[in-house]
Coordinates of C-alpha atoms in Angstrom, one line a residue:
M1 CA 0.0 0.0 0.0
S2 CA 1.2 3.5 -0.7
E3 CA 0.8 6.6 1.5
K4 CA -0.6 8.5 -1.5
G5 CA -3.2 5.8 -2.2
E6 CA -4.2 5.7 1.5
A7 CA -4.6 9.5 1.4
L8 CA -6.8 9.4 -1.7
A9 CA -9.0 6.7 -0.2
A10 CA -9.3 8.6 3.1
A11 CA -10.2 11.8 1.2
A12 CA -12.9 9.9 -0.8
A13 CA -14.3 8.4 2.4
R14 CA -14.8 11.9 3.8
L15 CA -17.0 12.6 0.8
I16 CA -19.4 9.7 1.5
G17 CA -23.0 11.2 1.8
T18 CA -22.3 14.1 -0.6
P19 CA -25.2 14.6 -2.9
F20 CA -25.0 13.3 -6.5
R21 CA -25.1 16.0 -9.2
L22 CA -24.2 15.4 -12.9
H23 CA -21.1 17.5 -13.7
G24 CA -20.9 18.4 -10.0
R25 CA -17.5 19.5 -8.8
D26 CA -18.2 21.1 -5.4
P27 CA -19.0 18.8 -2.4
A28 CA -21.3 21.5 -1.1
T29 CA -23.6 21.3 -4.1
G30 CA -23.0 17.7 -5.3
L31 CA -20.5 15.5 -7.2
D32 CA -20.7 13.0 -10.0
C33 CA -18.1 10.2 -10.4
V34 CA -15.6 12.5 -12.2
G35 CA -16.2 15.2 -9.6
L36 CA -15.6 12.7 -6.8
I37 CA -12.2 11.9 -8.3
E38 CA -11.4 15.6 -8.6
A39 CA -12.5 16.4 -5.0
A40 CA -10.7 13.4 -3.5
M41 CA -7.5 14.4 -5.3
R42 CA -7.8 17.9 -3.9
G43 CA -8.5 16.4 -0.5
A44 CA -5.3 14.3 -0.8
G45 CA -3.3 17.4 -1.8
Y46 CA -3.3 17.1 -5.7
A47 CA -4.7 19.4 -8.3
L48 CA -6.8 17.9 -11.1
D49 CA -9.0 19.7 -13.7
T50 CA -11.6 17.4 -15.2
P51 CA -13.8 18.0 -18.2
L52 CA -17.3 19.2 -17.9
S53 CA -18.4 18.3 -21.5
Y54 CA -19.8 14.8 -21.3
R55 CA -23.1 13.1 -21.0
L56 CA -24.2 9.9 -19.2
R57 CA -23.3 8.0 -22.4
N58 CA -20.4 9.1 -24.5
A59 CA -19.0 8.0 -27.9
S60 CA -15.5 9.0 -26.7
I61 CA -13.9 9.3 -23.3
A62 CA -10.7 10.8 -24.6
P63 CA -11.1 14.2 -22.7
L64 CA -11.5 12.3 -19.5
L65 CA -8.5 10.1 -20.1
N66 CA -6.5 13.2 -21.0
A67 CA -7.4 14.8 -17.7
L68 CA -6.6 11.6 -15.7
G69 CA -3.3 11.6 -17.5
E70 CA -2.5 14.4 -15.1
V71 CA -2.9 12.2 -12.0
P72 CA 0.4 11.5 -10.4
A73 CA -0.1 7.8 -10.6
Q74 CA 0.8 4.9 -12.9
R75 CA -1.9 3.9 -15.4
T76 CA -2.4 0.3 -16.3
D77 CA -5.0 -1.2 -18.7
E78 CA -4.6 -4.7 -17.1
P79 CA -8.1 -5.6 -16.0
E80 CA -7.0 -8.5 -13.7
F81 CA -4.6 -6.2 -11.7
P82 CA -5.5 -6.9 -8.0
D83 CA -7.2 -4.0 -6.2
R84 CA -5.2 -1.8 -3.9
T85 CA -6.2 1.1 -1.6
G86 CA -6.5 4.3 -3.5
D87 CA -6.7 2.8 -7.0
I88 CA -8.7 4.9 -9.3
V89 CA -10.7 2.5 -11.6
L90 CA -12.4 3.3 -14.9
C91 CA -15.2 0.8 -15.5
A92 CA -17.6 0.1 -18.4
L93 CA -21.2 0.0 -17.2
G94 CA -22.7 -0.5 -20.7
S95 CA -22.5 0.8 -24.2
G96 CA -20.9 4.3 -24.0
Q97 CA -21.4 4.4 -20.3
H98 CA -18.4 4.7 -18.0
H99 CA -17.9 5.1 -14.3
L100 CA -15.0 6.1 -12.0
L101 CA -14.5 4.9 -8.5
I102 CA -11.8 4.7 -5.8
I103 CA -10.9 1.4 -4.1
E104 CA -10.9 1.3 -0.4
H105 CA -9.3 -1.6 1.6
S106 CA -9.9 -3.1 5.0
S107 CA -6.9 -1.4 6.6
M108 CA -9.0 1.7 6.6
R109 CA -12.0 0.0 8.2
R110 CA -12.8 -2.7 10.8
S111 CA -14.2 -5.1 8.2
S112 CA -11.9 -7.4 6.3
Q113 CA -13.8 -6.8 3.1
V114 CA -12.7 -4.7 0.2
S115 CA -15.0 -1.8 -0.8
F116 CA -15.1 1.0 -3.3
I117 CA -16.3 4.6 -3.1
H118 CA -18.3 6.1 -5.9
A119 CA -20.9 8.7 -6.8
H120 CA -24.1 6.6 -7.2
A121 CA -26.6 8.3 -9.6
G122 CA -29.5 6.0 -8.5
L123 CA -29.0 6.6 -4.8
R124 CA -28.3 10.3 -5.5
R125 CA -25.1 10.4 -3.3
V126 CA -21.5 9.3 -2.8
V127 CA -21.5 5.8 -1.3
R128 CA -19.2 3.1 0.0
T129 CA -20.1 -0.2 -1.7
P130 CA -18.7 -3.5 -0.2
G131 CA -16.9 -6.0 -2.4
T132 CA -15.1 -5.5 -5.6
P133 CA -16.6 -3.4 -8.5
P134 CA -19.1 -5.6 -10.5
W135 CA -18.3 -3.9 -13.8
P136 CA -15.4 -4.6 -16.1
A137 CA -12.3 -2.4 -15.5
L138 CA -11.0 -0.6 -18.6
A139 CA -8.1 1.2 -16.9
R140 CA -6.6 1.8 -13.5
W141 CA -4.4 4.5 -12.0
R142 CA -2.2 3.4 -9.0
F143 CA -0.1 5.4 -6.7
D144 CA 3.2 3.7 -5.9

């Protein structure tokens, strides 16, 4: 585990309960999954500017990938890479639909189970979900 990954996961955990808002970038008014990554990065001491020009379904996620290229972490496209605390994971939910989340591990909680933190549009807030993400991973950014 890395200190940077731990800091990112802890910053994301502090955002649990924040309202969901598409294109939201301010925890006071709401966050979407991209805004969660940006706010957690800020909370961990990093600057990240993410794009606002996207919809729930997108033909191209290149602007998002370009912004995430600024994350001071190593990118891997290996889907079977084991989860580690603080990993930022880009998942495919369906055709043209993508989702970002942050892995949180048991060292940060009493439970021995892995969990992830994400902005859940259906529940209308940032949540912690137990287990590993159920969606296929397209890319991952890891702090070493």
